[in-house]
Tab-separated table of C-alpha atoms in Angstrom:
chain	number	residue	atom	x	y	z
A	5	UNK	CA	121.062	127.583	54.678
A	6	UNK	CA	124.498	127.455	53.519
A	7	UNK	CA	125.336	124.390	54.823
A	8	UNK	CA	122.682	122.793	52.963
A	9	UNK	CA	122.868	124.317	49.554
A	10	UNK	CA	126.901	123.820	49.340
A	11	UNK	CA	126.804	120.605	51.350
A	12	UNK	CA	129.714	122.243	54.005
A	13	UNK	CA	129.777	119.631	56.612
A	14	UNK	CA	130.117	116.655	53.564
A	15	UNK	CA	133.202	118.240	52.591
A	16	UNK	CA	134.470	119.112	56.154
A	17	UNK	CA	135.034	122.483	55.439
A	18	UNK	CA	133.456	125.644	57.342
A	19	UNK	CA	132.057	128.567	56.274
A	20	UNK	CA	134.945	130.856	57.207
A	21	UNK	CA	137.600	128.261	55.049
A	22	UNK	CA	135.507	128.852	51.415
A	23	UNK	CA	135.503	132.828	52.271
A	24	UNK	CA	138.907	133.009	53.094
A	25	UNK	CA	139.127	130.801	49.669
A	26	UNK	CA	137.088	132.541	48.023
A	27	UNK	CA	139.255	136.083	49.041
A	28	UNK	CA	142.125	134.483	48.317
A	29	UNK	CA	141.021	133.675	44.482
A	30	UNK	CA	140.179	137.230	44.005
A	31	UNK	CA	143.350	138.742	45.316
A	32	UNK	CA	145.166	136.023	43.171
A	33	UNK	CA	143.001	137.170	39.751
A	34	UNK	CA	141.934	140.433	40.154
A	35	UNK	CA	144.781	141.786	37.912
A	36	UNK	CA	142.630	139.996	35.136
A	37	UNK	CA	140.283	143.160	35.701
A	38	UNK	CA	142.668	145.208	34.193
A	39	UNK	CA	144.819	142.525	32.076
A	40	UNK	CA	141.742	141.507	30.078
A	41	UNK	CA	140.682	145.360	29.133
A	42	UNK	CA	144.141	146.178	28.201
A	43	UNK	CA	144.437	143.477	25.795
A	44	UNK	CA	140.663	143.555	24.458
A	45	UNK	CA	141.613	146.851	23.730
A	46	UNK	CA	143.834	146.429	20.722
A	47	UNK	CA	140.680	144.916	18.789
A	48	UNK	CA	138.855	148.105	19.285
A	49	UNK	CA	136.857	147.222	21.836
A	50	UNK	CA	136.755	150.247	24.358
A	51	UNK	CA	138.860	149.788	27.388
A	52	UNK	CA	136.222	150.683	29.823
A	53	UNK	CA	133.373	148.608	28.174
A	54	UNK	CA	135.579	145.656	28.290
A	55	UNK	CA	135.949	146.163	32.290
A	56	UNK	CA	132.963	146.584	33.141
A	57	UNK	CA	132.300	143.227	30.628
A	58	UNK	CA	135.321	141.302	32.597
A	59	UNK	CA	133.872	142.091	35.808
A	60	UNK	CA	129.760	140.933	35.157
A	61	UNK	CA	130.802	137.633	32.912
A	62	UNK	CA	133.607	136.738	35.801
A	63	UNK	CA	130.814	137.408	38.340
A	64	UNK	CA	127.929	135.152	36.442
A	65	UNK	CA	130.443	132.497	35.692
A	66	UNK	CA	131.625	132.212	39.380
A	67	UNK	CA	128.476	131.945	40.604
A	68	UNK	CA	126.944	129.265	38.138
A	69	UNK	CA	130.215	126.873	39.053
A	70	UNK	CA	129.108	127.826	42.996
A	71	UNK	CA	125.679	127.313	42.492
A	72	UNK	CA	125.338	124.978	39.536
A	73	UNK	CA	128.486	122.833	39.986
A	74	UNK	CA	129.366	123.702	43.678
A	75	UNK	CA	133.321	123.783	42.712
A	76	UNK	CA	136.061	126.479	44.598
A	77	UNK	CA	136.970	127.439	40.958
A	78	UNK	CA	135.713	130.740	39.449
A	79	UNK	CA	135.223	131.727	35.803
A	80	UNK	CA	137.062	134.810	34.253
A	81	UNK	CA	138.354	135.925	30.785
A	82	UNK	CA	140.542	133.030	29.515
A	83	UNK	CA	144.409	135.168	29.133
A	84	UNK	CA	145.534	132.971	26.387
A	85	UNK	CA	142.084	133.141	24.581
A	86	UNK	CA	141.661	137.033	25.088
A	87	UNK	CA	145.002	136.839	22.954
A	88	UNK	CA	143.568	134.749	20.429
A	89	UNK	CA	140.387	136.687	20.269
A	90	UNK	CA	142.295	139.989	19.443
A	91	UNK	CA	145.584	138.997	17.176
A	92	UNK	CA	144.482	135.815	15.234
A	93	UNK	CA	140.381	136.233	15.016
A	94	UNK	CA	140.036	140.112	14.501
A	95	UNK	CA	143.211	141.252	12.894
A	96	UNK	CA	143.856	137.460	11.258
A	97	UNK	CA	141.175	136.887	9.769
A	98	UNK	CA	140.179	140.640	9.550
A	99	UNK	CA	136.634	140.741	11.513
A	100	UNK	CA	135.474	143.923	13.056
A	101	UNK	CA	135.368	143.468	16.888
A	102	UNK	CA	131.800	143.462	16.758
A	103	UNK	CA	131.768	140.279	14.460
A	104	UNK	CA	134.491	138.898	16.931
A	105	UNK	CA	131.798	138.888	19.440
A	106	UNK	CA	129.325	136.970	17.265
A	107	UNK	CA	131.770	134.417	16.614
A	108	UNK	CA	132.387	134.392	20.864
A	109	UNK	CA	128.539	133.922	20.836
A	110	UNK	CA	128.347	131.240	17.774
A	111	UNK	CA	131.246	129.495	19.403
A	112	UNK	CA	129.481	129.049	22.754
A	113	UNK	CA	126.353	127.209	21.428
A	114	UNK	CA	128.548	124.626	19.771
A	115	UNK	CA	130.200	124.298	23.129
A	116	UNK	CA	126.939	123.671	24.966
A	117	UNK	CA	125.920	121.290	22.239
A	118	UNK	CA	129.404	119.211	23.496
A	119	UNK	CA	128.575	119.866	27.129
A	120	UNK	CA	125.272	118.995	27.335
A	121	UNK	CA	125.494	115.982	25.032
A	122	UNK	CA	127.758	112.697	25.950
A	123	UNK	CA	130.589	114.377	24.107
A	124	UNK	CA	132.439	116.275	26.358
A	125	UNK	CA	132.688	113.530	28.807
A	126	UNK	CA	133.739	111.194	26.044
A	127	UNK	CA	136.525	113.027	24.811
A	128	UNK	CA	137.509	113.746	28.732
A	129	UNK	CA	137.416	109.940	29.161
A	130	UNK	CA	139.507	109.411	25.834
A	131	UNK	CA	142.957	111.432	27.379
A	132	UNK	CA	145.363	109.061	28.344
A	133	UNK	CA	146.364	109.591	32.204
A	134	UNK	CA	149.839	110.618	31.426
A	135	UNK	CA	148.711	113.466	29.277
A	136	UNK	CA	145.700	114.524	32.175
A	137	UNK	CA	149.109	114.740	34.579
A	138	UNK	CA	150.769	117.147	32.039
A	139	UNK	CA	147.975	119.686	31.354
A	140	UNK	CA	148.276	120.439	35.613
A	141	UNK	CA	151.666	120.101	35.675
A	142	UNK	CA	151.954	122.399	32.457
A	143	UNK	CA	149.613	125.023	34.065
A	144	UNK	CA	151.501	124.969	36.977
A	145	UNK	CA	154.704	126.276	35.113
A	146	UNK	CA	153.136	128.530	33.077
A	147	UNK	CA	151.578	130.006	36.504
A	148	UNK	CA	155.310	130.339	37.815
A	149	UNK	CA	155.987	131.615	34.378
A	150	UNK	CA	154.079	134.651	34.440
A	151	UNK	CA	154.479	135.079	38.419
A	152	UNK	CA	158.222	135.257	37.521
A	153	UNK	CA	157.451	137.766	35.157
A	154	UNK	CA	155.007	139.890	36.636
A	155	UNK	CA	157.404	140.407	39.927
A	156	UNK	CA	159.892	140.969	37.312
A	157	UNK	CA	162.521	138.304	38.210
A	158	UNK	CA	163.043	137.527	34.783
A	159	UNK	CA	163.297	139.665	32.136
A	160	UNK	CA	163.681	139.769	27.890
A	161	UNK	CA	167.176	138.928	27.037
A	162	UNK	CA	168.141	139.701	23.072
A	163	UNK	CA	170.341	136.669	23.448
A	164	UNK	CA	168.934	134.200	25.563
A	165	UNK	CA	165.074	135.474	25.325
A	166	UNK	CA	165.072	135.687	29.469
A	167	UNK	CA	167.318	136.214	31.799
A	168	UNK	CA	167.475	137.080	35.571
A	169	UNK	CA	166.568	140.958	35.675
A	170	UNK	CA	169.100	143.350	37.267
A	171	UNK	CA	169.647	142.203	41.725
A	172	UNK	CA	169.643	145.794	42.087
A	173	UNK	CA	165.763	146.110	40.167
A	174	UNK	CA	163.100	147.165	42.944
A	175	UNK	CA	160.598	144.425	41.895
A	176	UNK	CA	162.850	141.687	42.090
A	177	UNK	CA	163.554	143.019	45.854
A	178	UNK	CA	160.119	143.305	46.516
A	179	UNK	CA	158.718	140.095	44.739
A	180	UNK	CA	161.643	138.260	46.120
A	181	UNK	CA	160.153	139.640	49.673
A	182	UNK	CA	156.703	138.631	49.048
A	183	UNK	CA	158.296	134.898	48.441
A	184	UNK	CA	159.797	134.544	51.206
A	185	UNK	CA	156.758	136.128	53.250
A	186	UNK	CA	154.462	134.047	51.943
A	187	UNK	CA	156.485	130.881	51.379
A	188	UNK	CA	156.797	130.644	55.620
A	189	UNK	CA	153.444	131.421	56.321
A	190	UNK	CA	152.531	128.471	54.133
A	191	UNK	CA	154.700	125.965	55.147
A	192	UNK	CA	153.636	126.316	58.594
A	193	UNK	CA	150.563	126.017	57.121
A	194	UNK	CA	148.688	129.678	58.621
A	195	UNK	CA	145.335	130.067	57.234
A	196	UNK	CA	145.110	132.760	54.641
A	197	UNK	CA	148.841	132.548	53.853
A	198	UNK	CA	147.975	133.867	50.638
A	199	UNK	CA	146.005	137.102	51.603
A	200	UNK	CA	148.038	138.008	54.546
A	201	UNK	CA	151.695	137.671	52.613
A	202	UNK	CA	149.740	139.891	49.783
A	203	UNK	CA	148.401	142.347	51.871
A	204	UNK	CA	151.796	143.080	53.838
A	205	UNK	CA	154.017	142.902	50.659
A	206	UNK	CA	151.200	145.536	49.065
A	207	UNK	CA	151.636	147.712	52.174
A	208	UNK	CA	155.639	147.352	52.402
A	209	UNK	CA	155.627	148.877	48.877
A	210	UNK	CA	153.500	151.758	49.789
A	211	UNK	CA	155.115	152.238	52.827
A	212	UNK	CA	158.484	152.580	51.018
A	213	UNK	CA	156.907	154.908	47.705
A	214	UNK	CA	157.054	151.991	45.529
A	215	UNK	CA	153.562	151.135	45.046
A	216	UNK	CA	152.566	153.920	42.482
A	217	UNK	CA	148.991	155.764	42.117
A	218	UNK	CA	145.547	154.990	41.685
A	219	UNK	CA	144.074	156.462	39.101
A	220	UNK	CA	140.034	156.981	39.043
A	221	UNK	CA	137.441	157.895	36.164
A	222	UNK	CA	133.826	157.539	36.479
A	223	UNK	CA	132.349	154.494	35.066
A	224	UNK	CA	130.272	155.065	31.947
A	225	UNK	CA	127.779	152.833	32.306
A	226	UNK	CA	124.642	153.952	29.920
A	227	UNK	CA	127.294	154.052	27.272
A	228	UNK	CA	128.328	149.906	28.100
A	229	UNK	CA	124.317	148.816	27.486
A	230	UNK	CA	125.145	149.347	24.280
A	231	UNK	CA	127.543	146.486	23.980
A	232	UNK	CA	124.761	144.011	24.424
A	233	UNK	CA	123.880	144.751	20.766
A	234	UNK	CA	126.929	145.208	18.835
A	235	UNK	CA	127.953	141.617	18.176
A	236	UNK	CA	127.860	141.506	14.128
A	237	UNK	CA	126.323	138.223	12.615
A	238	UNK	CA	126.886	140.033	9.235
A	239	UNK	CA	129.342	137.215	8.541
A	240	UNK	CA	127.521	134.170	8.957
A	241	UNK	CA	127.598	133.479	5.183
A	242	UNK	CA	131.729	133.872	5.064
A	243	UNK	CA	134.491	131.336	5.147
A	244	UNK	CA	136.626	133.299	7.666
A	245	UNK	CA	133.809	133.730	10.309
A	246	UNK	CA	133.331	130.141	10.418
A	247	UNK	CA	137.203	129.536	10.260
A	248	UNK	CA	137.116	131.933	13.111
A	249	UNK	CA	134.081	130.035	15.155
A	250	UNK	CA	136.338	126.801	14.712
A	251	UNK	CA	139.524	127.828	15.686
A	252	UNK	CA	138.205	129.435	18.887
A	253	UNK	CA	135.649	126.804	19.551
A	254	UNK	CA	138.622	123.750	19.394
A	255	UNK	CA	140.389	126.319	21.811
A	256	UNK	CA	138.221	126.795	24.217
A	257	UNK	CA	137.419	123.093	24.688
A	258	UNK	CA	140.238	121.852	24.816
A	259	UNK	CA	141.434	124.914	27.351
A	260	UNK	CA	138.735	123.910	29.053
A	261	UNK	CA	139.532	119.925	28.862
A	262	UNK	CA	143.074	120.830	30.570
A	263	UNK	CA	141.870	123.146	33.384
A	264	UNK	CA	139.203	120.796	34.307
A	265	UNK	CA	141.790	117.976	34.596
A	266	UNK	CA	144.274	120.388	36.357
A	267	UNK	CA	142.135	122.012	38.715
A	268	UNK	CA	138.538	120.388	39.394
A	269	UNK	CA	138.480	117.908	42.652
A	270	UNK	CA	138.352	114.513	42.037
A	271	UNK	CA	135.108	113.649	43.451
A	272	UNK	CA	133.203	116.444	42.189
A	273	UNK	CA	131.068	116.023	38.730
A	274	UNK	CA	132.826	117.399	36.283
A	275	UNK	CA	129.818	117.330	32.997
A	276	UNK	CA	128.256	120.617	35.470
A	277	UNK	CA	131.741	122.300	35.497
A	278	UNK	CA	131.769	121.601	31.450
A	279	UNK	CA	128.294	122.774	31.247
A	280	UNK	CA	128.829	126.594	33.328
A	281	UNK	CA	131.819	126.996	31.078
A	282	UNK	CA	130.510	126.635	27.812
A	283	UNK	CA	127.330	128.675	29.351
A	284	UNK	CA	129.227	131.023	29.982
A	285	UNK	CA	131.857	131.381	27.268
A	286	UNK	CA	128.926	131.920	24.845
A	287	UNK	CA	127.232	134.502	27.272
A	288	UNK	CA	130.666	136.820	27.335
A	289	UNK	CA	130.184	137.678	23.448
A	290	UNK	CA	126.495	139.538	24.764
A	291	UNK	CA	128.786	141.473	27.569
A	292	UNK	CA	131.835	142.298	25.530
A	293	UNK	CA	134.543	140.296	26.138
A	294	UNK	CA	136.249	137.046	24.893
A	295	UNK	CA	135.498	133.843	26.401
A	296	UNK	CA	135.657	132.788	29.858
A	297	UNK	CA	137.781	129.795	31.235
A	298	UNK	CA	138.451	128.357	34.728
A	299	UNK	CA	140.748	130.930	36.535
A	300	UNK	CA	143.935	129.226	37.277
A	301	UNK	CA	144.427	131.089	40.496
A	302	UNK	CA	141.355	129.134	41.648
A	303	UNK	CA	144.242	126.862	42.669
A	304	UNK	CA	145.084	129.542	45.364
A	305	UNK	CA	142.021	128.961	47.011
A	306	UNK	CA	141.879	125.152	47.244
A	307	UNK	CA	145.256	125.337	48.617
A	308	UNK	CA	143.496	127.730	50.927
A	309	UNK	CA	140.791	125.033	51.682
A	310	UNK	CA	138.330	125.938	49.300
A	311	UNK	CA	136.065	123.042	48.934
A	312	UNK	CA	133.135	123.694	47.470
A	313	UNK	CA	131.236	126.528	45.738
A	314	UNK	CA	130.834	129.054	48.346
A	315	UNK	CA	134.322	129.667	47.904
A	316	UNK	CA	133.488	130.271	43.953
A	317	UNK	CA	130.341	132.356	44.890
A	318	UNK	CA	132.609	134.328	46.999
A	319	UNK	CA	134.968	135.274	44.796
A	320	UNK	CA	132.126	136.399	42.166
A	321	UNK	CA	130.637	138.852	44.494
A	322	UNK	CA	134.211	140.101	45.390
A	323	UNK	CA	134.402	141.133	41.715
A	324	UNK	CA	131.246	142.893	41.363
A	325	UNK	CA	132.197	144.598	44.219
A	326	UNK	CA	135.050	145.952	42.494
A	327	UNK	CA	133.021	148.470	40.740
A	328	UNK	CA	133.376	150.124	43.838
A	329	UNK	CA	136.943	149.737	44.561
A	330	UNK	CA	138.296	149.347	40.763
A	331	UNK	CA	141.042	152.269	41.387
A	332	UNK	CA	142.114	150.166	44.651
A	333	UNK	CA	142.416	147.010	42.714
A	334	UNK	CA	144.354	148.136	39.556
A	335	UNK	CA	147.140	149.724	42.151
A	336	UNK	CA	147.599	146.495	43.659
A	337	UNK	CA	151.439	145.933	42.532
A	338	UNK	CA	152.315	142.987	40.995
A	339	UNK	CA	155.317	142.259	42.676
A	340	UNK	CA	152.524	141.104	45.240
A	341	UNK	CA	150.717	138.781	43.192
A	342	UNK	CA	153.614	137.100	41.670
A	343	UNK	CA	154.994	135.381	44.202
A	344	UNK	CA	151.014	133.933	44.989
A	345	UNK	CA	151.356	132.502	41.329
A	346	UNK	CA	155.070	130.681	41.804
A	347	UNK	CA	153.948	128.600	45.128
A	348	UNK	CA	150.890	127.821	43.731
A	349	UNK	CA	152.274	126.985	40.304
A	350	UNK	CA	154.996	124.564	42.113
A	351	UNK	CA	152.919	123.067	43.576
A	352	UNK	CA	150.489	122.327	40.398
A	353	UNK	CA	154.140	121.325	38.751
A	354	UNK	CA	154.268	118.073	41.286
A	355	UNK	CA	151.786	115.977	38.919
A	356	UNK	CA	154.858	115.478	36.765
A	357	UNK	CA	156.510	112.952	39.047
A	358	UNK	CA	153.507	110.955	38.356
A	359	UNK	CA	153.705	110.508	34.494
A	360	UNK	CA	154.775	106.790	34.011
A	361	UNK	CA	158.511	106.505	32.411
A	362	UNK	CA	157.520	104.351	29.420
A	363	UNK	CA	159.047	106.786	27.000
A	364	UNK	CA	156.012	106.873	24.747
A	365	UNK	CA	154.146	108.306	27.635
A	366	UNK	CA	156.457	110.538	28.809
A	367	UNK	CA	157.722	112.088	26.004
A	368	UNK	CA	154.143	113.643	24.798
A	369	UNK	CA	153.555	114.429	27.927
A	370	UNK	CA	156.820	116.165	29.263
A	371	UNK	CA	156.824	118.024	25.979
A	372	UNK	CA	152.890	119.149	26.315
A	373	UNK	CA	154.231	120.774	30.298
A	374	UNK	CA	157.157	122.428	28.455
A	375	UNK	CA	155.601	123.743	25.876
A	376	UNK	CA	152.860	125.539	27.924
A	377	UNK	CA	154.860	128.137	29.665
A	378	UNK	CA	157.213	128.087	26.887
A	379	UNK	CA	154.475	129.279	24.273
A	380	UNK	CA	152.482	131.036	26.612
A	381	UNK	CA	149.441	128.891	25.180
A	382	UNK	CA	147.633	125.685	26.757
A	383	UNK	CA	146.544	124.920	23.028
A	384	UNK	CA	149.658	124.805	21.596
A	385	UNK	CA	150.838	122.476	24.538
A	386	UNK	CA	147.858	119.958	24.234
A	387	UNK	CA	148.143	120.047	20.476
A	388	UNK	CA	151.843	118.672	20.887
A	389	UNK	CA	150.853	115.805	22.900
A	390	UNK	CA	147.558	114.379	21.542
A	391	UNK	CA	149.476	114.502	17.912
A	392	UNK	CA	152.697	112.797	19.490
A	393	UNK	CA	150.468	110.052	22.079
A	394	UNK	CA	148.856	108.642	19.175
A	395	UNK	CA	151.695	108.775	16.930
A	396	UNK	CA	154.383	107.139	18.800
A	397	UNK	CA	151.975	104.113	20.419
A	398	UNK	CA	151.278	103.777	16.611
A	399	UNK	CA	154.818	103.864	15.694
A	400	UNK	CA	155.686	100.871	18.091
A	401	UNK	CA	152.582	98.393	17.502
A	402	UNK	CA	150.728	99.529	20.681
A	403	UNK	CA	147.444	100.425	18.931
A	404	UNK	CA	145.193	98.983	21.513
A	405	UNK	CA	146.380	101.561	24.231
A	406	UNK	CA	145.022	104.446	22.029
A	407	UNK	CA	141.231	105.455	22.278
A	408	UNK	CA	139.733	106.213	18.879
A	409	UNK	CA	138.603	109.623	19.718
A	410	UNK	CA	142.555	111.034	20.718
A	411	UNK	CA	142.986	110.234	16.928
A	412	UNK	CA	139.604	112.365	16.157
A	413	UNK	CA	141.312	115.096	18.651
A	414	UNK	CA	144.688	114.722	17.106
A	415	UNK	CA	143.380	115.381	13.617
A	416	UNK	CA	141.380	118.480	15.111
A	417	UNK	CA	144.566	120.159	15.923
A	418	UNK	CA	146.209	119.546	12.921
A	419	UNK	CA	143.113	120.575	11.101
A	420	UNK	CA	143.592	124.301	12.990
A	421	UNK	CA	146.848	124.273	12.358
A	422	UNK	CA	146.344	124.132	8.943
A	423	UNK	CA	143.542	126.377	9.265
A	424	UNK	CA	145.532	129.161	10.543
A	425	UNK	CA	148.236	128.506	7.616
A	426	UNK	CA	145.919	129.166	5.085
């Protein structure tokens, strides 16, 4: 049965490669279980109702791109977005959480308006090949970015923002460990490099009284049911709702646009993987949480061999089974998962080398992979090089080589720019 409905032996792949994927994606994201909480939290949504929402919408979402679009990639709480959702559309422009969840539910339909309509593929045709390069090679560094500081090898620096953290820091040790660990075991190419380097870097730090506590409370899930009726739609007739529903929609696409490009196979249809997204983004303001995106550390398990969406459905049942295990999986120390998110963000990071040297391409493009780990945002990278692509091919009388809609995109961002100025 499985070998029919995910199309196994048309991929050469077996079924105990997309579960070893699919384990391997979990491992690599499950810190978003308690990332996404912690952050939703400062918009006054309450920390355990935002859980148990991270946990059901990452679950649905991975299994519609298994069973809908039969990718390796799973769906979770976008980190950039969850950001976005809490500091610029509830405290910017001053909406009650609830209505923050309407506009995550308004915001969604729009999207599956694009998705299901020739638009999405039309404005994925439109981005220039140099730029597609960028977006993977950007999310590759911003991957390393955060695995470098999550293991705490870098850290704030008053003078120089980062630095190198102290050699004598225990999670440098460690992370630098888990590097190594895993590093060898990939090279020589061992399945499940990934799991086994995480799962003997998680024991080494319990072994040596480094890996902390778990800490337990009973899941209050009568209260949660709740949440499926406190989105606000109260604001439908304001300015800054709509302002809001713009902002995030333009986000989420074009998050979308640069995951799709960085992460979905080449010969799998990408309008489906559009299509579960924006599904599912709108169905995460019902559950309580901001929108969901493709989980970058879906990269872990196609490097694993993850081929098709098994792996994906995998991964969502891995989460729901975390209800179970949810102390377990908050003490997993993150000087484990960082060094998962380096190799697999170097190795993302090798699309640069194939952005063409004409300096009109590369400069957009090289700045849009800087900017992303530099900013911490995939928006404000994009934004940088579908204003600049236009703008220098106009600049030196190659008109032809832009498609009309990158100057429809190009005036979108600055149109949110300004949108957040005002």
């Amino acid at each position: 049965m499985l070998q029919k409905l995910f199309q196994l032996q048309e991929h050469d792949t077996t079924i105990k490669q997309e579960l070893v994927a699919g384990i391997t994606i979990f491992f690599a994201a499950a810190h978003i279980i308690i990332v996404n909480p912690t952050i939703l939290a400062d918009s006054g949504i309450p920390f355990q109702y935002a859980m148990i929402a991270t946990v059901l919408v990452t679950f649905i979402g991975s299994l519609l791109m298994g069973l809908y679009a039969n990718v390796p990639l799973a769906l979770a709480p976008g980190m950039g977005i969850n950001a976005f959702f809490v500091y610029t559309l509830v405290q910017g422009y001053d909406l009650s959480w609830q209505m923050g969840l309407a506009v995550v539910i308004v915001s969604g339909l729009l999207l599956m308006v694009a998705t299901f309509t020739p638009l999405a593929a039309k404005l994925s045709d439109a981005v220039p090949a140099s730029l597609k390069y960028s977006i993977s090679a950007g999310i590759g560094l911003l991957l390393v970015m955060i695995g470098l500081q999550m293991g705490e090898v870098i850290v704030g620096d008053p003078e120089t923002l980062i630095s190198l953290a102290p050699l004598d820091s225990p999670s440098l040790a460690f992370t630098l460990f888990g590097l190594l660990l895993i590093l060898i075991l990939y090279v020589k190419k061992i399945r499940g490099a990934f799991v086994i380097g995480l799962l003997l870097t998680t024991a080494v730090l319990y072994l040596t009284g480094f890996g902390g506590e778990p800490e337990s409370e009973p899941l209050d899930l009568g209260g949660y049911l709740g949440i499926f009726t406190a989105a606000d739609f109260n604001g439908l007739l304001h300015a800054p709702f709509w302002m809001a529903v713009f902002s995030l929609t333009l986000l989420v696409l074009f998050d979308t646009l640069g995951l799709v490009h960085g992460l979905v196979p080449y010969n799998k249809d990408v309008n489906k993987v559009y299509q579960a997204s924006a599904i599912n983004a709108g169905i995460s303001g019902f559950f309580g949480t901001s929108p969901t995106v493709l989980v970058v550390e879906s990269a872990a398990g196609t490097a694993e061999g993850g081929k098709t969406g098994l792996t994906a459905v995998t991964a969502g049942f891995l989460f729901l089974s975390s209800f179970a295990v949810m102390p377990y999986i908050s003490a997993i120390p993150e000087a484990a998962i960082a060094p998962i998110l380096m190799i697999v963000g170097m190795s993302m990071a090798e699309k640069l080398r194939d952005i063409p040297g004409d300096f009109t391409e590369w400069f957009p493009a090289g700045l849009t992979a800087i900017l992303i780990p530099l900013t911490y945002s995939i928006i404000d990278g994009l934004a940088a090089g579908f204003i600049l692509y236009p703008l220098l091919k106009w600049a030196t009388g190659r008109r032809s080589e832009v498609h009309p809609y990158q100057y429809v995109i190009a005036l979108l961002f600055i149109c949110n720019y300004a949108l957040l100025i005002i």
